[in-house]
PDB file of C-alpha atoms and ligand atoms in Angstrom:
ATOM      1  CA  MET A   1       0.026  -0.009   0.023  1.00 88.00           C
ATOM      2  CA  ILE A   2       1.274   3.476  -0.867  1.00 93.00           C
ATOM      3  CA  LEU A   3       0.793   6.043   1.894  1.00 94.00           C
ATOM      4  CA  ARG A   4       0.641   9.558   0.520  1.00 97.00           C
ATOM      5  CA  LYS A   5       1.613  12.280   3.154  1.00 98.00           C
ATOM      6  CA  SER A   6      -0.532  15.160   4.190  1.00 98.00           C
ATOM      7  CA  ALA A   7       0.932  18.744   4.430  1.00 97.00           C
ATOM      8  CA  PRO A   8       1.431  18.436   8.234  1.00 98.00           C
ATOM      9  CA  GLU A   9       3.228  15.124   7.645  1.00 98.00           C
ATOM     10  CA  LEU A  10       5.370  16.556   4.989  1.00 98.00           C
ATOM     11  CA  ALA A  11       6.469  19.311   7.439  1.00 98.00           C
ATOM     12  CA  LEU A  12       7.546  16.676   9.836  1.00 98.00           C
ATOM     13  CA  MET A  13       9.428  14.794   7.061  1.00 98.00           C
ATOM     14  CA  GLU A  14      11.123  17.873   5.960  1.00 98.00           C
ATOM     15  CA  ARG A  15      12.433  18.446   9.461  1.00 98.00           C
ATOM     16  CA  ALA A  16      13.686  14.761   9.555  1.00 98.00           C
ATOM     17  CA  GLY A  17      15.272  15.309   6.197  1.00 99.00           C
ATOM     18  CA  GLN A  18      17.014  18.440   7.360  1.00 98.00           C
ATOM     19  CA  ILE A  19      18.440  16.681  10.382  1.00 99.00           C
ATOM     20  CA  VAL A  20      19.876  14.127   8.015  1.00 99.00           C
ATOM     21  CA  ALA A  21      21.288  16.897   5.932  1.00 99.00           C
ATOM     22  CA  ARG A  22      22.944  18.501   8.949  1.00 98.00           C
ATOM     23  CA  ALA A  23      24.548  15.201   9.932  1.00 99.00           C
ATOM     24  CA  ASN A  24      25.814  14.566   6.452  1.00 98.00           C
ATOM     25  CA  THR A  25      27.234  18.033   6.218  1.00 98.00           C
ATOM     26  CA  ALA A  26      29.024  17.597   9.524  1.00 98.00           C
ATOM     27  CA  VAL A  27      30.563  14.286   8.236  1.00 98.00           C
ATOM     28  CA  ARG A  28      31.527  15.938   4.840  1.00 98.00           C
ATOM     29  CA  GLU A  29      33.124  18.897   6.665  1.00 98.00           C
ATOM     30  CA  ALA A  30      35.035  16.703   9.167  1.00 98.00           C
ATOM     31  CA  LEU A  31      36.252  14.039   6.675  1.00 98.00           C
ATOM     32  CA  ARG A  32      40.109  13.678   6.699  1.00 98.00           C
ATOM     33  CA  PRO A  33      42.640  10.996   5.989  1.00 98.00           C
ATOM     34  CA  GLY A  34      43.361   9.038   9.169  1.00 98.00           C
ATOM     35  CA  MET A  35      39.802   9.174  10.499  1.00 98.00           C
ATOM     36  CA  THR A  36      37.943   5.833  11.038  1.00 98.00           C
ATOM     37  CA  THR A  37      34.416   5.140   9.769  1.00 98.00           C
ATOM     38  CA  ALA A  38      33.580   4.799  13.517  1.00 98.00           C
ATOM     39  CA  ASP A  39      34.608   8.476  13.864  1.00 98.00           C
ATOM     40  CA  LEU A  40      32.251   9.454  11.085  1.00 99.00           C
ATOM     41  CA  ASP A  41      29.428   7.458  12.748  1.00 98.00           C
ATOM     42  CA  ARG A  42      30.035   9.315  16.017  1.00 98.00           C
ATOM     43  CA  ILE A  43      29.830  12.703  14.351  1.00 98.00           C
ATOM     44  CA  ALA A  44      26.579  11.894  12.554  1.00 99.00           C
ATOM     45  CA  GLU A  45      25.008  10.404  15.706  1.00 98.00           C
ATOM     46  CA  ASP A  46      25.958  13.473  17.834  1.00 98.00           C
ATOM     47  CA  VAL A  47      24.176  15.705  15.368  1.00 98.00           C
ATOM     48  CA  ILE A  48      20.979  13.547  15.201  1.00 98.00           C
ATOM     49  CA  VAL A  49      20.835  13.044  18.989  1.00 98.00           C
ATOM     50  CA  GLY A  50      21.613  16.782  19.484  1.00 98.00           C
ATOM     51  CA  GLU A  51      18.582  17.698  17.417  1.00 98.00           C
ATOM     52  CA  GLY A  52      16.405  15.551  19.547  1.00 98.00           C
ATOM     53  CA  ALA A  53      15.955  12.989  16.725  1.00 98.00           C
ATOM     54  CA  VAL A  54      16.682   9.236  16.522  1.00 98.00           C
ATOM     55  CA  PRO A  55      19.004   7.428  14.061  1.00 98.00           C
ATOM     56  CA  SER A  56      16.953   5.423  11.635  1.00 98.00           C
ATOM     57  CA  PHE A  57      19.377   2.624  10.982  1.00 98.00           C
ATOM     58  CA  LYS A  58      20.587   1.802  14.470  1.00 97.00           C
ATOM     59  CA  GLY A  59      18.739  -1.415  15.454  1.00 96.00           C
ATOM     60  CA  TYR A  60      17.087  -1.642  12.051  1.00 96.00           C
ATOM     61  CA  HIS A  61      17.050  -5.403  11.500  1.00 96.00           C
ATOM     62  CA  GLY A  62      19.910  -5.378  14.026  1.00 96.00           C
ATOM     63  CA  PHE A  63      22.145  -2.940  12.144  1.00 98.00           C
ATOM     64  CA  PRO A  64      24.647  -1.704  14.847  1.00 98.00           C
ATOM     65  CA  ALA A  65      25.314   1.936  13.738  1.00 98.00           C
ATOM     66  CA  THR A  66      23.915   5.298  12.840  1.00 98.00           C
ATOM     67  CA  LEU A  67      25.562   5.520   9.413  1.00 98.00           C
ATOM     68  CA  CYS A  68      26.225   2.960   6.765  1.00 98.00           C
ATOM     69  CA  THR A  69      29.895   3.636   5.652  1.00 98.00           C
ATOM     70  CA  SER A  70      30.791   1.873   2.393  1.00 98.00           C
ATOM     71  CA  ARG A  71      34.488   2.301   1.190  1.00 98.00           C
ATOM     72  CA  ASN A  72      35.827   1.826  -2.287  1.00 98.00           C
ATOM     73  CA  GLN A  73      34.488  -1.466  -3.655  1.00 98.00           C
ATOM     74  CA  GLU A  74      31.771  -1.476  -0.888  1.00 98.00           C
ATOM     75  CA  ILE A  75      28.471  -0.433  -2.508  1.00 98.00           C
ATOM     76  CA  VAL A  76      26.047  -0.094   0.499  1.00 98.00           C
ATOM     77  CA  HIS A  77      25.384  -1.245   4.123  1.00 98.00           C
ATOM     78  CA  GLY A  78      28.999  -1.090   5.265  1.00 98.00           C
ATOM     79  CA  ILE A  79      29.333  -1.155   9.071  1.00 98.00           C
ATOM     80  CA  PRO A  80      31.274   1.736  10.752  1.00 98.00           C
ATOM     81  CA  SER A  81      34.407   0.412  12.602  1.00 98.00           C
ATOM     82  CA  ARG A  82      37.290   1.597  14.547  1.00 98.00           C
ATOM     83  CA  ASP A  83      39.488  -0.718  12.445  1.00 98.00           C
ATOM     84  CA  VAL A  84      38.631   0.962   9.084  1.00 98.00           C
ATOM     85  CA  VAL A  85      41.068   3.862   8.752  1.00 98.00           C
ATOM     86  CA  LEU A  86      40.395   6.145   5.721  1.00 98.00           C
ATOM     87  CA  ASP A  87      43.300   6.882   3.398  1.00 98.00           C
ATOM     88  CA  GLU A  88      43.730   9.818   1.163  1.00 98.00           C
ATOM     89  CA  GLY A  89      42.003   9.008  -2.123  1.00 98.00           C
ATOM     90  CA  ASP A  90      39.530   6.395  -0.678  1.00 98.00           C
ATOM     91  CA  VAL A  91      35.944   6.732  -1.805  1.00 98.00           C
ATOM     92  CA  ILE A  92      33.683   6.759   1.175  1.00 98.00           C
ATOM     93  CA  SER A  93      29.822   6.349   0.689  1.00 98.00           C
ATOM     94  CA  VAL A  94      28.033   7.717   3.678  1.00 99.00           C
ATOM     95  CA  ASP A  95      24.307   6.919   4.112  1.00 98.00           C
ATOM     96  CA  CYS A  96      22.354   8.463   7.030  1.00 99.00           C
ATOM     97  CA  GLY A  97      18.816   8.363   8.314  1.00 98.00           C
ATOM     98  CA  ALA A  98      17.025   9.990  11.098  1.00 99.00           C
ATOM     99  CA  ILE A  99      13.563   9.893  12.717  1.00 98.00           C
ATOM    100  CA  TRP A 100      11.713  12.937  13.704  1.00 98.00           C
ATOM    101  CA  GLU A 101       8.131  12.681  15.282  1.00 98.00           C
ATOM    102  CA  GLY A 102       7.898   9.280  13.790  1.00 98.00           C
ATOM    103  CA  PHE A 103       8.939  10.040  10.261  1.00 98.00           C
ATOM    104  CA  HIS A 104      12.243   9.099   8.492  1.00 98.00           C
ATOM    105  CA  GLY A 105      14.623  10.992   6.281  1.00 98.00           C
ATOM    106  CA  ASP A 106      17.244   9.046   4.240  1.00 98.00           C
ATOM    107  CA  SER A 107      20.208  10.433   2.237  1.00 99.00           C
ATOM    108  CA  ALA A 108      23.598   9.230   1.006  1.00 99.00           C
ATOM    109  CA  MET A 109      26.732  10.782  -0.683  1.00 98.00           C
ATOM    110  CA  SER A 110      29.978   9.429  -1.933  1.00 98.00           C
ATOM    111  CA  LEU A 111      33.054  11.584  -1.027  1.00 98.00           C
ATOM    112  CA  VAL A 112      36.736  11.292  -1.977  1.00 98.00           C
ATOM    113  CA  VAL A 113      38.934  11.231   1.348  1.00 98.00           C
ATOM    114  CA  GLY A 114      41.285  14.186   1.132  1.00 98.00           C
ATOM    115  CA  GLY A 115      39.032  15.999  -1.436  1.00 96.00           C
ATOM    116  CA  ASP A 116      38.359  15.607  -5.129  1.00 95.00           C
ATOM    117  CA  GLU A 117      41.970  16.362  -6.013  1.00 96.00           C
ATOM    118  CA  ALA A 118      43.019  13.166  -4.184  1.00 97.00           C
ATOM    119  CA  ALA A 119      41.149  11.052  -6.841  1.00 97.00           C
ATOM    120  CA  THR A 120      41.771  10.183 -10.419  1.00 97.00           C
ATOM    121  CA  ASP A 121      39.557  11.553 -13.214  1.00 98.00           C
ATOM    122  CA  GLU A 122      37.966   8.117 -13.585  1.00 98.00           C
ATOM    123  CA  VAL A 123      36.919   8.084  -9.914  1.00 98.00           C
ATOM    124  CA  ARG A 124      35.809  11.773  -9.909  1.00 98.00           C
ATOM    125  CA  ASP A 125      33.695  11.085 -12.936  1.00 98.00           C
ATOM    126  CA  LEU A 126      32.001   7.993 -11.372  1.00 98.00           C
ATOM    127  CA  LEU A 127      30.983  10.109  -8.333  1.00 98.00           C
ATOM    128  CA  GLN A 128      29.907  13.007 -10.381  1.00 98.00           C
ATOM    129  CA  VAL A 129      27.830  11.049 -12.868  1.00 98.00           C
ATOM    130  CA  THR A 130      26.102   9.039 -10.148  1.00 98.00           C
ATOM    131  CA  ARG A 131      25.191  12.268  -8.432  1.00 98.00           C
ATOM    132  CA  ASP A 132      23.995  13.813 -11.690  1.00 98.00           C
ATOM    133  CA  ALA A 133      21.930  10.641 -12.210  1.00 98.00           C
ATOM    134  CA  LEU A 134      20.267  11.159  -8.877  1.00 98.00           C
ATOM    135  CA  TRP A 135      19.284  14.681  -9.742  1.00 98.00           C
ATOM    136  CA  SER A 136      18.016  13.577 -13.107  1.00 98.00           C
ATOM    137  CA  GLY A 137      15.754  11.149 -11.357  1.00 98.00           C
ATOM    138  CA  ILE A 138      14.676  13.855  -8.905  1.00 98.00           C
ATOM    139  CA  ARG A 139      13.793  16.194 -11.848  1.00 98.00           C
ATOM    140  CA  ALA A 140      11.597  13.310 -13.286  1.00 98.00           C
ATOM    141  CA  ALA A 141       9.578  13.113  -9.953  1.00 98.00           C
ATOM    142  CA  THR A 142       6.719  15.282 -11.030  1.00 98.00           C
ATOM    143  CA  VAL A 143       2.934  14.788 -10.575  1.00 98.00           C
ATOM    144  CA  GLY A 144       1.626  12.798 -13.529  1.00 96.00           C
ATOM    145  CA  ASN A 145       5.036  11.293 -14.475  1.00 98.00           C
ATOM    146  CA  ARG A 146       5.544   7.609 -13.720  1.00 98.00           C
ATOM    147  CA  LEU A 147       8.080   5.528 -11.738  1.00 98.00           C
ATOM    148  CA  GLY A 148       9.589   4.398 -15.067  1.00 98.00           C
ATOM    149  CA  ASP A 149      10.415   8.042 -15.922  1.00 98.00           C
ATOM    150  CA  ILE A 150      12.564   8.168 -12.815  1.00 98.00           C
ATOM    151  CA  GLY A 151      14.289   4.983 -13.575  1.00 98.00           C
ATOM    152  CA  ALA A 152      14.906   5.663 -17.124  1.00 98.00           C
ATOM    153  CA  ALA A 153      16.344   9.138 -16.185  1.00 98.00           C
ATOM    154  CA  VAL A 154      18.738   7.507 -13.821  1.00 98.00           C
ATOM    155  CA  GLN A 155      19.736   4.631 -16.020  1.00 98.00           C
ATOM    156  CA  ALA A 156      20.597   6.802 -18.892  1.00 98.00           C
ATOM    157  CA  HIS A 157      23.534   8.234 -17.043  1.00 98.00           C
ATOM    158  CA  ALA A 158      24.951   4.709 -16.265  1.00 98.00           C
ATOM    159  CA  ASP A 159      24.393   3.473 -19.792  1.00 98.00           C
ATOM    160  CA  ALA A 160      26.065   6.512 -21.419  1.00 98.00           C
ATOM    161  CA  ARG A 161      29.224   5.795 -19.481  1.00 98.00           C
ATOM    162  CA  GLY A 162      29.107   1.985 -19.382  1.00 98.00           C
ATOM    163  CA  TYR A 163      28.942   1.902 -15.612  1.00 98.00           C
ATOM    164  CA  GLY A 164      27.639  -1.160 -13.752  1.00 98.00           C
ATOM    165  CA  LEU A 165      24.113  -0.233 -12.595  1.00 98.00           C
ATOM    166  CA  VAL A 166      23.298  -2.053  -9.382  1.00 98.00           C
ATOM    167  CA  ARG A 167      19.898  -3.616  -9.609  1.00 98.00           C
ATOM    168  CA  GLU A 168      19.576  -5.657  -6.365  1.00 97.00           C
ATOM    169  CA  TYR A 169      19.234  -2.493  -4.364  1.00 97.00           C
ATOM    170  CA  VAL A 170      16.730   0.223  -5.209  1.00 98.00           C
ATOM    171  CA  GLY A 171      15.038   3.393  -3.933  1.00 98.00           C
ATOM    172  CA  HIS A 172      11.838   3.142  -1.916  1.00 98.00           C
ATOM    173  CA  GLY A 173       8.864   4.943  -0.296  1.00 98.00           C
ATOM    174  CA  VAL A 174       9.754   6.756   2.927  1.00 98.00           C
ATOM    175  CA  GLY A 175       7.363   7.633   5.777  1.00 98.00           C
ATOM    176  CA  ARG A 176       6.760   6.234   9.242  1.00 98.00           C
ATOM    177  CA  ALA A 177       8.639   3.263   7.965  1.00 98.00           C
ATOM    178  CA  LEU A 178      12.224   3.705   6.482  1.00 98.00           C
ATOM    179  CA  HIS A 179      11.241   1.441   3.605  1.00 98.00           C
ATOM    180  CA  GLU A 180       7.692   1.727   2.308  1.00 97.00           C
ATOM    181  CA  ALA A 181       6.067   0.911  -1.009  1.00 98.00           C
ATOM    182  CA  PRO A 182       6.706   1.622  -3.771  1.00 98.00           C
ATOM    183  CA  SER A 183      10.100   0.291  -4.847  1.00 98.00           C
ATOM    184  CA  VAL A 184      12.023   2.885  -6.957  1.00 98.00           C
ATOM    185  CA  PRO A 185      14.368   1.131  -9.336  1.00 98.00           C
ATOM    186  CA  ASN A 186      17.292   2.920 -10.818  1.00 98.00           C
ATOM    187  CA  TYR A 187      16.316   1.495 -14.223  1.00 98.00           C
ATOM    188  CA  GLY A 188      13.107   1.415 -16.214  1.00 97.00           C
ATOM    189  CA  ARG A 189      11.135   2.497 -19.126  1.00 98.00           C
ATOM    190  CA  ALA A 190       9.784   6.102 -19.544  1.00 98.00           C
ATOM    191  CA  GLY A 191       6.005   6.277 -19.356  1.00 98.00           C
ATOM    192  CA  LYS A 192       5.679   2.927 -17.523  1.00 98.00           C
ATOM    193  CA  GLY A 193       4.860   2.082 -13.957  1.00 97.00           C
ATOM    194  CA  LEU A 194       3.074   3.797 -11.107  1.00 97.00           C
ATOM    195  CA  LYS A 195       1.765   7.223 -11.743  1.00 98.00           C
ATOM    196  CA  LEU A 196       3.261   9.798  -9.461  1.00 98.00           C
ATOM    197  CA  ALA A 197       0.848  11.671  -7.241  1.00 98.00           C
ATOM    198  CA  GLU A 198       0.910  14.674  -4.833  1.00 98.00           C
ATOM    199  CA  GLY A 199       2.040  13.558  -1.343  1.00 98.00           C
ATOM    200  CA  LEU A 200       4.197  10.632  -2.555  1.00 98.00           C
ATOM    201  CA  VAL A 201       7.585  10.567  -0.636  1.00 98.00           C
ATOM    202  CA  ILE A 202      10.423   8.442  -2.145  1.00 98.00           C
ATOM    203  CA  ALA A 203      14.128   8.026  -1.705  1.00 99.00           C
ATOM    204  CA  ILE A 204      15.971   7.910  -5.086  1.00 99.00           C
ATOM    205  CA  GLU A 205      19.343   6.282  -4.695  1.00 98.00           C
ATOM    206  CA  PRO A 206      21.476   5.233  -7.667  1.00 98.00           C
ATOM    207  CA  MET A 207      24.565   3.004  -7.144  1.00 98.00           C
ATOM    208  CA  PHE A 208      26.914   2.828  -9.977  1.00 98.00           C
ATOM    209  CA  ASN A 209      30.001   0.723 -10.367  1.00 98.00           C
ATOM    210  CA  LEU A 210      33.175   1.316 -12.436  1.00 98.00           C
ATOM    211  CA  GLY A 211      33.022  -2.285 -13.356  1.00 98.00           C
ATOM    212  CA  THR A 212      30.403  -5.002 -13.294  1.00 97.00           C
ATOM    213  CA  ALA A 213      26.980  -4.467 -11.969  1.00 98.00           C
ATOM    214  CA  GLU A 214      27.100  -7.787 -10.046  1.00 98.00           C
ATOM    215  CA  THR A 215      27.063  -7.643  -6.202  1.00 98.00           C
ATOM    216  CA  VAL A 216      28.177  -9.899  -3.409  1.00 98.00           C
ATOM    217  CA  GLN A 217      27.041  -9.641   0.312  1.00 98.00           C
ATOM    218  CA  LEU A 218      29.852 -10.195   2.798  1.00 98.00           C
ATOM    219  CA  ASP A 219      29.716 -12.739   5.623  1.00 97.00           C
ATOM    220  CA  ASP A 220      28.956  -9.909   8.139  1.00 96.00           C
ATOM    221  CA  GLY A 221      25.313 -10.161   6.680  1.00 96.00           C
ATOM    222  CA  TRP A 222      25.327  -6.486   5.714  1.00 98.00           C
ATOM    223  CA  THR A 223      28.212  -5.147   3.620  1.00 98.00           C
ATOM    224  CA  VAL A 224      27.502  -5.389  -0.078  1.00 98.00           C
ATOM    225  CA  VAL A 225      30.564  -5.214  -2.482  1.00 98.00           C
ATOM    226  CA  THR A 226      31.129  -5.260  -6.173  1.00 98.00           C
ATOM    227  CA  ALA A 227      31.757  -8.739  -7.455  1.00 98.00           C
ATOM    228  CA  ASP A 228      34.914  -7.564  -9.386  1.00 98.00           C
ATOM    229  CA  GLY A 229      36.257  -5.402  -6.650  1.00 98.00           C
ATOM    230  CA  SER A 230      35.739  -2.188  -8.805  1.00 98.00           C
ATOM    231  CA  LEU A 231      34.838   1.075  -7.106  1.00 98.00           C
ATOM    232  CA  SER A 232      31.218   2.013  -6.352  1.00 98.00           C
ATOM    233  CA  ALA A 233      29.323   5.252  -5.801  1.00 98.00           C
ATOM    234  CA  HIS A 234      25.963   5.897  -4.045  1.00 98.00           C
ATOM    235  CA  TRP A 235      23.937   9.051  -3.917  1.00 99.00           C
ATOM    236  CA  GLU A 236      20.482   9.423  -2.377  1.00 99.00           C
ATOM    237  CA  HIS A 237      17.822  11.986  -1.405  1.00 98.00           C
ATOM    238  CA  THR A 238      14.392  11.787  -0.025  1.00 99.00           C
ATOM    239  CA  ILE A 239      11.991  13.738  -2.016  1.00 98.00           C
ATOM    240  CA  ALA A 240       8.311  14.634  -1.946  1.00 98.00           C
ATOM    241  CA  VAL A 241       6.232  14.848  -5.049  1.00 98.00           C
ATOM    242  CA  THR A 242       4.363  18.192  -4.910  1.00 98.00           C
ATOM    243  CA  PRO A 243       2.171  20.285  -7.323  1.00 97.00           C
ATOM    244  CA  ASP A 244       5.111  22.748  -7.466  1.00 96.00           C
ATOM    245  CA  GLY A 245       7.621  19.909  -8.480  1.00 97.00           C
ATOM    246  CA  PRO A 246       9.853  17.755  -6.529  1.00 98.00           C
ATOM    247  CA  LYS A 247      10.840  18.930  -3.201  1.00 98.00           C
ATOM    248  CA  VAL A 248      14.173  17.704  -1.847  1.00 98.00           C
ATOM    249  CA  LEU A 249      13.633  17.091   1.853  1.00 98.00           C
ATOM    250  CA  THR A 250      17.221  16.085   2.569  1.00 99.00           C
ATOM    251  CA  ALA A 251      18.874  18.875   0.482  1.00 98.00           C
ATOM    252  CA  ARG A 252      22.163  20.325   1.779  1.00 98.00           C
ATOM    253  CA  ASP A 253      24.198  23.403   1.233  1.00 97.00           C
ATOM    254  CA  ASP A 254      26.395  21.634  -1.257  1.00 97.00           C
ATOM    255  CA  ASP A 255      23.279  20.783  -3.401  1.00 98.00           C
ATOM    256  CA  GLU A 256      22.739  24.470  -4.242  1.00 97.00           C
ATOM    257  CA  ALA A 257      23.660  24.309  -7.949  1.00 96.00           C
ATOM    258  CA  TYR A 258      21.382  21.338  -8.423  1.00 97.00           C
ATOM    259  CA  LEU A 259      18.536  22.913  -6.639  1.00 97.00           C
ATOM    260  CA  GLY A 260      18.871  25.905  -8.926  1.00 94.00           C
ATOM    261  CA  LEU A 261      18.486  23.820 -11.953  1.00 92.00           C
ATOM    262  CA  LEU A 262      15.425  22.260 -10.305  1.00 91.00           C
ATOM    263  CA  ALA A 263      13.850  25.580  -9.899  1.00 84.00           C
ATOM    264  CA  ALA A 264      14.655  26.756 -13.334  1.00 78.00           C
TER     265      ALA A 264
HETATM  266 MG1   MG B   1      19.933   5.520   2.537  1.00 68.21          MG
HETATM  267 MG1   MG B   2      17.217   4.488   1.171  1.00 68.21          MG
END
């Protein structure tokens, strides 16, 4: 069942989304070589708890942390650890969720440790194209469009570059549950699928790999890696479908240029 949100519910969801945005911004600003992924987790949790909110992921099906931190060939659901020390040039995907008044926000970003200069052009492109794909998907999330329009918009970016597009993990509805109907695949055919209506809130979250699309889950029961060990990128926002266009509930300061395009 798809639960569309009322205006008061959307206001609570925007608050949840902005708490996630603050947590991710704090992580982005603190990120340095030599930090551990447990350090990043602490930073995000301090922001969320400091805002009077609750981490979405901690305890979710037994997940032990506030963030998912996925490094290099890890695609999603990496577990923060004191043993994972970040090196300059590593790609770290940070996924964060928070609950405010019973509603979730969910957002992810992939960053280069030490800044973009520390990465090769190939890696920078992977991160940039995956982020561009997210925003193309967001732009397609308008009243009257269909889920397939979002998937097709995202997929076009991966296809154009020959990236491996992860299919086993997809976007989703967001609300009082972290994962609600509908599933929001990062592939599809324009004009097909569920019609998007006012009040629908979804997370769009492309995961692109430099190599194969094939994934493997590690023995920890969580961490998902690329089958060929190639690098992976993951960007995600929680958005509401509104009569005025898509509203990005988890938007951050560093999204300003994309938000400008959305408004244009
Ligand atoms: Mg997420
Ligand atoms: Mg999600």
